[in-house]
mmCIF file of C-alpha atoms in Angstrom:
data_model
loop_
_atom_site.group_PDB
_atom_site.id
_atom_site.type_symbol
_atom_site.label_atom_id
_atom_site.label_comp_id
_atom_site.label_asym_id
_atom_site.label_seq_id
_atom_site.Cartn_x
_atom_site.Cartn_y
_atom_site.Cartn_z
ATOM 1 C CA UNK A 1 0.000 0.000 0.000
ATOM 2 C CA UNK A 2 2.762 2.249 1.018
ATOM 3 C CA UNK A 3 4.030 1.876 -2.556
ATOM 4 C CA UNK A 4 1.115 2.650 -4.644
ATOM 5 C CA UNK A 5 0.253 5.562 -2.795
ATOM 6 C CA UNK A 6 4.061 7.046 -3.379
ATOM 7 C CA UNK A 7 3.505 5.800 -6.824
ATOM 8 C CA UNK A 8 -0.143 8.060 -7.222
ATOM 9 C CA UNK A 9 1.632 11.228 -4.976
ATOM 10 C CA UNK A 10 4.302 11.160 -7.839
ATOM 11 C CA UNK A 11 1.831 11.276 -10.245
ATOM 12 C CA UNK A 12 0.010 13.828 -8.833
ATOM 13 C CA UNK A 13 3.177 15.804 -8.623
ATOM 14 C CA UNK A 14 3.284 16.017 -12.012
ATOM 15 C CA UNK A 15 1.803 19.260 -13.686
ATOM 16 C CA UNK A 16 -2.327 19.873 -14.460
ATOM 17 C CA UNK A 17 -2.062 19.030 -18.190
ATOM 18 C CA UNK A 18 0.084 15.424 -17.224
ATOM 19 C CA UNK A 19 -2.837 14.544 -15.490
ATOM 20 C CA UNK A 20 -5.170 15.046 -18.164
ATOM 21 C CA UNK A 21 -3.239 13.784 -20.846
ATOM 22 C CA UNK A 22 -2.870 10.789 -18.703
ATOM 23 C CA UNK A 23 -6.678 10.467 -18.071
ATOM 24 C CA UNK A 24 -6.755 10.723 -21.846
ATOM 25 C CA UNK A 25 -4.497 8.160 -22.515
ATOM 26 C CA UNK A 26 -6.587 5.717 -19.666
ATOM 27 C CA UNK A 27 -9.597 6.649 -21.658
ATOM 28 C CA UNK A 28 -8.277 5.564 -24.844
ATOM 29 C CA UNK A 29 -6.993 2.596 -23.294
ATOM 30 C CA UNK A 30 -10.411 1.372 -22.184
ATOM 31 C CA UNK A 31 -12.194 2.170 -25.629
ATOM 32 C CA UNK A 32 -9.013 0.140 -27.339
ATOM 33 C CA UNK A 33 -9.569 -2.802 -25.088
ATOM 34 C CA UNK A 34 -13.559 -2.958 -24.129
ATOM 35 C CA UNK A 35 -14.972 -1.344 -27.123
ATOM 36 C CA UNK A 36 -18.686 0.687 -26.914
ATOM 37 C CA UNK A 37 -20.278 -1.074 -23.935
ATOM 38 C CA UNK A 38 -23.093 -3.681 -25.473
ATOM 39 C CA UNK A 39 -25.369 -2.937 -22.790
ATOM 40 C CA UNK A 40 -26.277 -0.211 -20.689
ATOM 41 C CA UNK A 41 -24.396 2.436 -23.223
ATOM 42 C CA UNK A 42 -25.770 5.589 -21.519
ATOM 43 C CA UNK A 43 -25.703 7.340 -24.797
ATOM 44 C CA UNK A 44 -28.295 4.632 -25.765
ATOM 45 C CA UNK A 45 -30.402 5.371 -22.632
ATOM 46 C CA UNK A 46 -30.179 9.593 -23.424
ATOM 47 C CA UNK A 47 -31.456 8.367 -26.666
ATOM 48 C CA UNK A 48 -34.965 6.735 -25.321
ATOM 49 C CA UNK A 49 -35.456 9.458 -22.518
ATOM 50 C CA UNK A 50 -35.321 11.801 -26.321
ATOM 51 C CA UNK A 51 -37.445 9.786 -27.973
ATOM 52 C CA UNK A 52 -39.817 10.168 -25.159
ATOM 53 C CA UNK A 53 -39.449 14.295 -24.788
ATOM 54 C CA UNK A 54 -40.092 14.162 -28.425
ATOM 55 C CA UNK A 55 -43.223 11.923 -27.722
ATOM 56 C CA UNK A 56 -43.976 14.449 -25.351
ATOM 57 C CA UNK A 57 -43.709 17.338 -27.338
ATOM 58 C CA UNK A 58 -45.218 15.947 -30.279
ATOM 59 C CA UNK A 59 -47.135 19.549 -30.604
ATOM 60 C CA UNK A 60 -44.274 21.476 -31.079
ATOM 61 C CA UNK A 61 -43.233 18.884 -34.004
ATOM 62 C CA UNK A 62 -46.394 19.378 -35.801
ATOM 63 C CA UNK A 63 -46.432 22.743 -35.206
ATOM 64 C CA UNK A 64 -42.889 22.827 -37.034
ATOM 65 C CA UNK A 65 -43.852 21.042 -40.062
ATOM 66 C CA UNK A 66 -47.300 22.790 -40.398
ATOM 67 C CA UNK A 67 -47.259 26.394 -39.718
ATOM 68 C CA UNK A 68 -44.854 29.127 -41.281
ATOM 69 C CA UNK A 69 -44.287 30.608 -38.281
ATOM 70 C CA UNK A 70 -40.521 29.405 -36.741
ATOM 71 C CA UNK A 71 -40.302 31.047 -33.008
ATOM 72 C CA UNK A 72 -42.851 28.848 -31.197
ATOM 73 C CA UNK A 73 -41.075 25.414 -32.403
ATOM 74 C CA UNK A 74 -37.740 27.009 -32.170
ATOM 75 C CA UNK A 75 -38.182 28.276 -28.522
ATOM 76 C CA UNK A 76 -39.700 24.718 -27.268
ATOM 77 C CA UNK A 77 -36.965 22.872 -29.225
ATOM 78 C CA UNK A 78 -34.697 25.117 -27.244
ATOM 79 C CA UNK A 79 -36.170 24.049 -23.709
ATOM 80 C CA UNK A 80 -36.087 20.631 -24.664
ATOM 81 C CA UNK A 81 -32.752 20.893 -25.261
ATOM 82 C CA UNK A 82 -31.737 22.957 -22.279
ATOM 83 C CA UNK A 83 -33.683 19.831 -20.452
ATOM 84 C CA UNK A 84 -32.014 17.044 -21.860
ATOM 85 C CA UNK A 85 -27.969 18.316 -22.520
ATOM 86 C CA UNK A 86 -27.594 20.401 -18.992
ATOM 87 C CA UNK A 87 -28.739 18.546 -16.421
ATOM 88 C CA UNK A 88 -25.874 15.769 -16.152
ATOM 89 C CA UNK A 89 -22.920 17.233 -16.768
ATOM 90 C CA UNK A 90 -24.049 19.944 -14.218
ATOM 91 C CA UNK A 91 -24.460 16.919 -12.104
ATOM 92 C CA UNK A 92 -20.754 16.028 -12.759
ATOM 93 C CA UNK A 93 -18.992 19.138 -11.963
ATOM 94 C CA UNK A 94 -20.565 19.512 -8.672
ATOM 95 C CA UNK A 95 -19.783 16.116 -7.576
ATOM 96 C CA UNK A 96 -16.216 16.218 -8.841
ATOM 97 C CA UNK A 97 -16.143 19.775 -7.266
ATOM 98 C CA UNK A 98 -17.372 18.285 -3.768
ATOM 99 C CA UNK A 99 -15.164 14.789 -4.116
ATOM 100 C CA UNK A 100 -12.153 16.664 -5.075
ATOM 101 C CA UNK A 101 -12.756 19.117 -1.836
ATOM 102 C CA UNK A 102 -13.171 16.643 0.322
ATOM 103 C CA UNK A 103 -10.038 14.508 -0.973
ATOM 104 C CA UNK A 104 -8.448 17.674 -0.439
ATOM 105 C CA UNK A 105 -9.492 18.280 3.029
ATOM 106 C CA UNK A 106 -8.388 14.826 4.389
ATOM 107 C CA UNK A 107 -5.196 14.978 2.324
ATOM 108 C CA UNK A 108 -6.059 11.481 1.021
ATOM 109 C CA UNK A 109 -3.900 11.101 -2.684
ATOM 110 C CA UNK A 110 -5.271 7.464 -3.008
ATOM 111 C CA UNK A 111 -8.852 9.512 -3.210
ATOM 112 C CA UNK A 112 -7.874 11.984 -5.359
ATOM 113 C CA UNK A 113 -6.462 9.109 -7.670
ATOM 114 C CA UNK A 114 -9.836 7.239 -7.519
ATOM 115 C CA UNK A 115 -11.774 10.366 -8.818
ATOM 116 C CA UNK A 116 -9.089 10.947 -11.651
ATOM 117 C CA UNK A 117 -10.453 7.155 -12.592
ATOM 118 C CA UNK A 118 -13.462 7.629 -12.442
ATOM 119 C CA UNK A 119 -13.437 11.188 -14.800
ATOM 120 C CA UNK A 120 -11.582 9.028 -16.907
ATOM 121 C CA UNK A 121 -13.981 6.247 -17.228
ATOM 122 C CA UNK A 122 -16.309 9.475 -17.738
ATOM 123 C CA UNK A 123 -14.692 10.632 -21.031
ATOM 124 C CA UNK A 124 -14.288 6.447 -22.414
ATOM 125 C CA UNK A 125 -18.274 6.582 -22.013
ATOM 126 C CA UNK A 126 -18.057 9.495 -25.075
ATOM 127 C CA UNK A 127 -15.648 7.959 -27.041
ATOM 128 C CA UNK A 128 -16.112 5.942 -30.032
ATOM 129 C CA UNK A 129 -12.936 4.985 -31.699
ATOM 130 C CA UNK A 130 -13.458 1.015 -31.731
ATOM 131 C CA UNK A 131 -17.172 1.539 -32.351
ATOM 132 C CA UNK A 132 -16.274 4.005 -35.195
ATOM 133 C CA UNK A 133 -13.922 1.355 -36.526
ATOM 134 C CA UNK A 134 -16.230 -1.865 -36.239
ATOM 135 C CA UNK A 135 -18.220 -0.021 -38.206
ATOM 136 C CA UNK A 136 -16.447 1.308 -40.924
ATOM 137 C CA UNK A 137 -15.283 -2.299 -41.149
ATOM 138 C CA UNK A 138 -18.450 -4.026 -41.374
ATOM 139 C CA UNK A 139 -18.749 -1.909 -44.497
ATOM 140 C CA UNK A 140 -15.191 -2.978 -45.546
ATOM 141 C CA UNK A 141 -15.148 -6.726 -45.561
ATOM 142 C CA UNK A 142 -18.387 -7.036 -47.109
ATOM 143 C CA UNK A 143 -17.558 -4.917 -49.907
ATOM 144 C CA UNK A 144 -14.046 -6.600 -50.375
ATOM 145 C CA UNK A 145 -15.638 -9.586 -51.040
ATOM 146 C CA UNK A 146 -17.950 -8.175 -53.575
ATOM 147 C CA UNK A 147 -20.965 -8.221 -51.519
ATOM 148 C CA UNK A 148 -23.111 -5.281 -52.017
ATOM 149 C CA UNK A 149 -25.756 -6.031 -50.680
ATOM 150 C CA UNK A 150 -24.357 -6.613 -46.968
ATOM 151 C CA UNK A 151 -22.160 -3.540 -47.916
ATOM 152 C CA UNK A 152 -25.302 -1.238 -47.976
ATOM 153 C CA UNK A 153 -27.210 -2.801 -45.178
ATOM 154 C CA UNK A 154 -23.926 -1.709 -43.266
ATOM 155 C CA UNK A 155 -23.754 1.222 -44.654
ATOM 156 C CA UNK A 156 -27.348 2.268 -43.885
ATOM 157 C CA UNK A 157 -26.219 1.895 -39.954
ATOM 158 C CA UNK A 158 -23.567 4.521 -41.045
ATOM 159 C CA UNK A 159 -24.751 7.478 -43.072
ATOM 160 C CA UNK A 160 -28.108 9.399 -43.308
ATOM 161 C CA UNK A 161 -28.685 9.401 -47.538
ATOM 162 C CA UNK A 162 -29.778 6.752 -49.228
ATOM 163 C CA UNK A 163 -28.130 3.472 -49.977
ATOM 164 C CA UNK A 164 -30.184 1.201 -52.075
ATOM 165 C CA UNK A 165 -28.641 2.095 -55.669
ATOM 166 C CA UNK A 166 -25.357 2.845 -54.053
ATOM 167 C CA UNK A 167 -22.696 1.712 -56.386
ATOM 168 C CA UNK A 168 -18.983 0.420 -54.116
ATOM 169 C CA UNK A 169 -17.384 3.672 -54.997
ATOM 170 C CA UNK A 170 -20.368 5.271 -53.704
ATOM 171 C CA UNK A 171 -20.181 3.253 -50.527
ATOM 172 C CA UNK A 172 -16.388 3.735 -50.127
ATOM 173 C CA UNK A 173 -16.677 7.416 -50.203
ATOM 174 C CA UNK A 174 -19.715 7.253 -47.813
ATOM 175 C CA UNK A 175 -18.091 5.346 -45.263
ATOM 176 C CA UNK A 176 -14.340 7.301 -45.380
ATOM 177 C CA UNK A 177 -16.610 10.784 -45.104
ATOM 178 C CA UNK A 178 -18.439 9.224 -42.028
ATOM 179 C CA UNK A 179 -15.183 8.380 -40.777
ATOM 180 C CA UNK A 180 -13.599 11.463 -41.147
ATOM 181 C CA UNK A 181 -16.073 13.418 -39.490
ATOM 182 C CA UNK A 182 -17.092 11.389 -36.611
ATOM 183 C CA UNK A 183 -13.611 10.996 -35.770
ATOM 184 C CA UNK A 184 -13.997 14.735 -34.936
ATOM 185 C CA UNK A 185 -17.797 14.160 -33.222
ATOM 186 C CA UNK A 186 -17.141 11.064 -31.664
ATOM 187 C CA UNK A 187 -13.533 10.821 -30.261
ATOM 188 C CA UNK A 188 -11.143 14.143 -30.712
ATOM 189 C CA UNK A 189 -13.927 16.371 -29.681
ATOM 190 C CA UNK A 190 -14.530 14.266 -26.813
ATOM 191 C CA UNK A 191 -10.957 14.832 -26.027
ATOM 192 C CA UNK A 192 -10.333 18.407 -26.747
ATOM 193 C CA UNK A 193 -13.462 19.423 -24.638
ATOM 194 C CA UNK A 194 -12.089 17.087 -21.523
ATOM 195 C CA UNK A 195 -8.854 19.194 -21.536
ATOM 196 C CA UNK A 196 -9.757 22.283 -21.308
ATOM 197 C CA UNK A 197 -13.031 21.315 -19.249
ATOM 198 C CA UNK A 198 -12.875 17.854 -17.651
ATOM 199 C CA UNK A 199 -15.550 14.864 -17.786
ATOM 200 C CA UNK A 200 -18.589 17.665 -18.078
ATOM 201 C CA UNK A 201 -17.573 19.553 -20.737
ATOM 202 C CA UNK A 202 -16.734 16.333 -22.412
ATOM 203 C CA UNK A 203 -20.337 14.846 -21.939
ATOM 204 C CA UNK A 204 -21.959 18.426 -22.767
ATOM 205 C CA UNK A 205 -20.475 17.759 -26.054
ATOM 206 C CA UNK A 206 -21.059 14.639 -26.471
ATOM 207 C CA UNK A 207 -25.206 14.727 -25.695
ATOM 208 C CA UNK A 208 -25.102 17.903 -27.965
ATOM 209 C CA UNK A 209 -23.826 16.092 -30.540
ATOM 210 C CA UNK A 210 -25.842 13.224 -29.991
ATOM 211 C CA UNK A 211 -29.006 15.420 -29.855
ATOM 212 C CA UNK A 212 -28.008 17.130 -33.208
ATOM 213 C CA UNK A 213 -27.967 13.707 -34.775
ATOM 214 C CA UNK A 214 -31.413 12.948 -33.797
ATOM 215 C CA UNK A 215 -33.100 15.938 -34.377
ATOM 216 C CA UNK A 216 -30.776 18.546 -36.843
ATOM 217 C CA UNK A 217 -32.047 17.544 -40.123
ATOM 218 C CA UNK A 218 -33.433 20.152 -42.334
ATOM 219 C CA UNK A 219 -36.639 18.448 -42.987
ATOM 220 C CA UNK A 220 -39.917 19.854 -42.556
ATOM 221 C CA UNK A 221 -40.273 17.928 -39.170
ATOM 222 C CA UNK A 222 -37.241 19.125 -37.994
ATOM 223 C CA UNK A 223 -36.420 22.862 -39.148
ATOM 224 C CA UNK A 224 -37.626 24.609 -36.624
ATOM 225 C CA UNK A 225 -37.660 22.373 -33.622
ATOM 226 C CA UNK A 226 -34.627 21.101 -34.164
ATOM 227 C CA UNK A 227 -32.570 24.410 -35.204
ATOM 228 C CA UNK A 228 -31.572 25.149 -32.117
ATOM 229 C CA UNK A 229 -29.817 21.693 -31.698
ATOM 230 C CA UNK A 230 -28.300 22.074 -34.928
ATOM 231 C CA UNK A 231 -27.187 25.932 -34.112
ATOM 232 C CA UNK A 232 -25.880 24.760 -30.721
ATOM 233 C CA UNK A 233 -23.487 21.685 -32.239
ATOM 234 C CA UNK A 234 -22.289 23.762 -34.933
ATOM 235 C CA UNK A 235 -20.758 26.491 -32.491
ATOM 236 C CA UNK A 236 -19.790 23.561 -30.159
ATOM 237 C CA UNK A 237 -17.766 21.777 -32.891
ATOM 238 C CA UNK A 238 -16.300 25.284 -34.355
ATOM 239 C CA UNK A 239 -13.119 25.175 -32.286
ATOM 240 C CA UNK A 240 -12.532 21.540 -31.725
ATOM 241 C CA UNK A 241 -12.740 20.836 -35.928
ATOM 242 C CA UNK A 242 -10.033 23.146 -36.083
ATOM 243 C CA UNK A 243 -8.218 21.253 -33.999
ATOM 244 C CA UNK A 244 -8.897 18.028 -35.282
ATOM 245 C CA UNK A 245 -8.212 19.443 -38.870
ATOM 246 C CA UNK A 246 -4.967 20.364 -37.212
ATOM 247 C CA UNK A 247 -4.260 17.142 -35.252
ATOM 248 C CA UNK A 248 -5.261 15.490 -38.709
ATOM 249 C CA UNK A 249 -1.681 16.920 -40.764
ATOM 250 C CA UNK A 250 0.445 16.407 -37.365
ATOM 251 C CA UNK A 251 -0.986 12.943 -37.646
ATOM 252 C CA UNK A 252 0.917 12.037 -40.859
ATOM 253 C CA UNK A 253 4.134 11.814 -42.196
ATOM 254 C CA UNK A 254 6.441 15.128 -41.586
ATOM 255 C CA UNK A 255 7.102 17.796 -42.483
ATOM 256 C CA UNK A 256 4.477 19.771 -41.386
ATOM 257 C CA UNK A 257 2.712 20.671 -44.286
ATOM 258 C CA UNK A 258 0.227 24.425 -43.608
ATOM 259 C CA UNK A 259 -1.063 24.066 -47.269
ATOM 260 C CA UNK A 260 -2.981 21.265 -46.674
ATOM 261 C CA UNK A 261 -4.728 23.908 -43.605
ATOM 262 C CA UNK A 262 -5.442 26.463 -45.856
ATOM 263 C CA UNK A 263 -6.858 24.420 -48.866
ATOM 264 C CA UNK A 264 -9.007 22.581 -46.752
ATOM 265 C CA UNK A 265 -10.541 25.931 -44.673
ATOM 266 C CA UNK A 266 -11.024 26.789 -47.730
ATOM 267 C CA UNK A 267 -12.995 23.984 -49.520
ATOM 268 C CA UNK A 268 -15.032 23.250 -46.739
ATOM 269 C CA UNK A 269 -16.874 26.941 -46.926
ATOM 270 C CA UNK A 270 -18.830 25.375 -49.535
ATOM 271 C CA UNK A 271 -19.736 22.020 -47.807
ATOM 272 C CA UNK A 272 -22.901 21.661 -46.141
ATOM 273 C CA UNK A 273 -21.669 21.527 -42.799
ATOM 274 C CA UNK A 274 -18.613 23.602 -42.472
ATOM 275 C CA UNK A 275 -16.977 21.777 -38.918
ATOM 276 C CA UNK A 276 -17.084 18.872 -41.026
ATOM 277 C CA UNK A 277 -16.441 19.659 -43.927
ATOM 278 C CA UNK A 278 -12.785 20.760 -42.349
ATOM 279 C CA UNK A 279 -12.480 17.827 -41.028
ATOM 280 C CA UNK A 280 -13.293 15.749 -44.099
ATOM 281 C CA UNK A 281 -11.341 18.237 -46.629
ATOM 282 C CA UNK A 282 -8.476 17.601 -44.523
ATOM 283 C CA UNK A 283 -7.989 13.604 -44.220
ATOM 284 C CA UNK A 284 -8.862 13.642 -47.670
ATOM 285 C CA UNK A 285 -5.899 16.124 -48.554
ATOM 286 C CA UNK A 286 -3.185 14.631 -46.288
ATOM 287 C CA UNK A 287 -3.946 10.709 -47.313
ATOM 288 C CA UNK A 288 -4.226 12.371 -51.188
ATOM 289 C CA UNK A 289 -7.814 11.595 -52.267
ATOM 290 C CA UNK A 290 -10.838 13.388 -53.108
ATOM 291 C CA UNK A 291 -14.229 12.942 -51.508
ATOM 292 C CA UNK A 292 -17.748 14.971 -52.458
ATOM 293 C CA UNK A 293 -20.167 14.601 -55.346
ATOM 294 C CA UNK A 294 -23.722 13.791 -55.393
ATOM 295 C CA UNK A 295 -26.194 12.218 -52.768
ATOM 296 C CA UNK A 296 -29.649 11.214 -52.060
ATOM 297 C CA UNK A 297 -30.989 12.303 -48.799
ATOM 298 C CA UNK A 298 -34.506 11.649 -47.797
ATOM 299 C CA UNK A 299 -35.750 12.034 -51.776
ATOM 300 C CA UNK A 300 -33.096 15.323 -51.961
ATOM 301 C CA UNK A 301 -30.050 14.900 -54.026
ATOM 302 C CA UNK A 302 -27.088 16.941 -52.564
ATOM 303 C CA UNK A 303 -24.548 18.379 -54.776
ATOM 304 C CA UNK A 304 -21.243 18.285 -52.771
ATOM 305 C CA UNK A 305 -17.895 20.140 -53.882
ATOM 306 C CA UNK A 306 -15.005 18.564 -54.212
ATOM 307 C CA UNK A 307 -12.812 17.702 -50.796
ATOM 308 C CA UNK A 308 -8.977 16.948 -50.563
ATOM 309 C CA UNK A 309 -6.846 16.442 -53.444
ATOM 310 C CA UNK A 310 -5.701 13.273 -55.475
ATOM 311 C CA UNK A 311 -7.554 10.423 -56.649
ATOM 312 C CA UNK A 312 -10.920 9.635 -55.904
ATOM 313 C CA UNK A 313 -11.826 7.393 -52.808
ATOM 314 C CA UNK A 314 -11.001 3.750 -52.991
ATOM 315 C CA UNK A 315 -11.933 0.733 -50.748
ATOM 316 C CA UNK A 316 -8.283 0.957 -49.687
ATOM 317 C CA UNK A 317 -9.046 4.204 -47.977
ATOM 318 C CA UNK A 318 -11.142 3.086 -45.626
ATOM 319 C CA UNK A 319 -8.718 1.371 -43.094
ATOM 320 C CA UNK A 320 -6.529 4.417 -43.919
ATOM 321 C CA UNK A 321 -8.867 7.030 -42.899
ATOM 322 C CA UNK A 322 -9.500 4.837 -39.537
ATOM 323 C CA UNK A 323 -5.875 4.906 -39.047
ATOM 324 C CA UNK A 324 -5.424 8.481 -39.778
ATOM 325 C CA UNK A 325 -8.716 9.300 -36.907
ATOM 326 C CA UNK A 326 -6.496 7.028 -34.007
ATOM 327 C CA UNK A 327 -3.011 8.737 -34.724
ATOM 328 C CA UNK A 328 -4.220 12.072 -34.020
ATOM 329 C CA UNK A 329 -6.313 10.689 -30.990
ATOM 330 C CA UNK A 330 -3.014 9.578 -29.389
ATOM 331 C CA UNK A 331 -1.014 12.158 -30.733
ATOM 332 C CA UNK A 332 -3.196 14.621 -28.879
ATOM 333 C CA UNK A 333 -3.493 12.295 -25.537
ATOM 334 C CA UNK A 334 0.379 11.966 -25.476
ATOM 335 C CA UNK A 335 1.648 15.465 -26.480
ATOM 336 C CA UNK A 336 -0.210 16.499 -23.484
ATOM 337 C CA UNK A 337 1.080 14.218 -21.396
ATOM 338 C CA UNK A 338 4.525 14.253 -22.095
ATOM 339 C CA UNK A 339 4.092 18.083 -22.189
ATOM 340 C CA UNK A 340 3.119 17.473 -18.737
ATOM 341 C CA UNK A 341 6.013 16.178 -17.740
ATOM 342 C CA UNK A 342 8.608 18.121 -19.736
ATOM 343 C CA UNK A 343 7.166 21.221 -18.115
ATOM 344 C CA UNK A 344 7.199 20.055 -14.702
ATOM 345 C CA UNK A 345 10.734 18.893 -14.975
ATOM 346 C CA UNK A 346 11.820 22.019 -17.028
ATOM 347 C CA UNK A 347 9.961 24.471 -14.392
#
């Protein structure tokens, strides 16, 4: 005992950002080796308590796709999403506030330790880098053996357009795009908005996102009632895309290369979503293909410019893109650990 608690009061010696970092590397750790849990996935269970808000509120939704008048649906898509995103990580920061107080007050390291943990076990909850993966790859195998049809069932459980008279290049290019941008949504975002605000922030995020995925589409169901969960994700994901879009070029092979910055920012003013278009635009450019073109989307075909520069998207891309998403997951987790360190030692 008397050795693991020097052990944690060295670790806790070290500076604020070795501590995160570290939590961040613990986090992708447990998403490596346990994967999205199969049940009990509280991301799953904020999805039924929406469904059943939006049951609730199934006014508002009819008001949205009937009337021409925005502000009613707007404002009660607003509360409802003041209701569901706030509450819990509220929740979190004044329990970590209390626990880290009172682990404080009784001088207990071991304590402190266990909350670290625990926050840590927090931000594996929001990320998906093996679920991302397994599903990219359920696309991939299929598709490698010439099976379209499994390749588009897959693919459905991926993307929002339509996949029935998806061709394989069509499929290919779906799935690296998803890729691409979720790796932003669903894992570097996660981590960006844990260092700079721990397990809440990190969770805020996350059931934003979440939420925006449910209800931002641009239907008539949706527009009004869910703008304001659109609105909120895109100013959410503003900064962290431009770090992921960052961490994307540090991510492959040196030097460091500001071009493929600058091309991307700029392609991605005319993508539908700008955050991810960023993101997108720049995997593309730095693994040199192209992505964009038409889609289908609810009966809507979607003219997309072009993103990255190359060759168009091949099959082979796929496992590349994945790859590309985990390097700059580490690379981020590490630099801020070993930053950690170097600055504690240095000052």
């Amino acid at each position: 005992m008397t050795e693991l608690s020097s052990g944690l009061i060295s670790l806790l010696s070290f500076s604020n950002l070795a501590i995160i970092g570290g939590q961040m590397v613990c986090a992708l750790l447990l998403d490596a080796l346990l994967g999205e849990p199969k049940r009990y996935h509280p991301l799953v269970g904020f999805g039924h308590l929406v469904n059943r808000l939006k049951a609730k509120c199934n006014k508002a939704f009819y008001a949205s796709h009937q009337s021409r008048s925005c502000t009613a649906p707007r404002v009660q898509g607003a509360l409802c999403w003041l209701i569901l995103v706030l509450p819990l990580p509220i929740a979190l920061w004044g329990l970590n506030h209390a626990a880290i107080r009172y682990a404080h007050s009784i001088e207990s390291q071991l304590l402190i330790g266990l909350i670290y943990l625990l926050n840590s076990c927090v931000l594996y909850l929001t990320l998906g880098m093996q679920s991302l993966k397994e599903h990219a790859m359920q696309i991939y195998h299929p598709l490698a053996q010439g099976d379209i049809t499994n390749a588009r069932h897959f693919t459905a459980y991926m993307v929002s357009r339509d996949t029935q008279a998806l061709t394989s290049h069509d499929m290919s290019r779906a799935t690296v795009e998803s890729v691409l941008e979720n790796g932003h949504d669903g894992v570097i975002a996660s981590l960006f908005y844990f260092a700079i605000g721990g397990a809440p922030l990190a969770v805020l995020h996350r059931l934003a996102n979440t939420l925006d995925a449910m209800w931002g589409y641009k239907t008539p169901r949706f527009l009004h009632f869910g703008w304001f969960s659109a609105r909120a994700d895109d100013h959410l994901g503003w900064l962290s895309a431009y770090c992921t879009s960052i961490l994307y070029v540090l991510a492959t092979s040196p030097p460091f290369q500001y071009t493929h910055l600058t091309r991307a920012w700029q392609q991605a003013k005319g993508y539908k979503s700008r955050n991810g278009g960023r993101c997108m635009a720049t995997g593309a450019g730095v693994l040199h293909f192209t992505l964009g073109g038409t889609s289908d989307y609810q009966g809507k075909t979607i003219h997309s410019p072009v993103l990255g520069l190359g060759e168009a998207v091949t099959l082979a891309d796929i496992p590349r893109s994945i790859g590309l998403v985990a390097r700059s997951a580490w690379l981020l987790a590490l630099a801020l650990f070993l930053l950690g360190i170097l600055m504690q030692i240095l000052f």
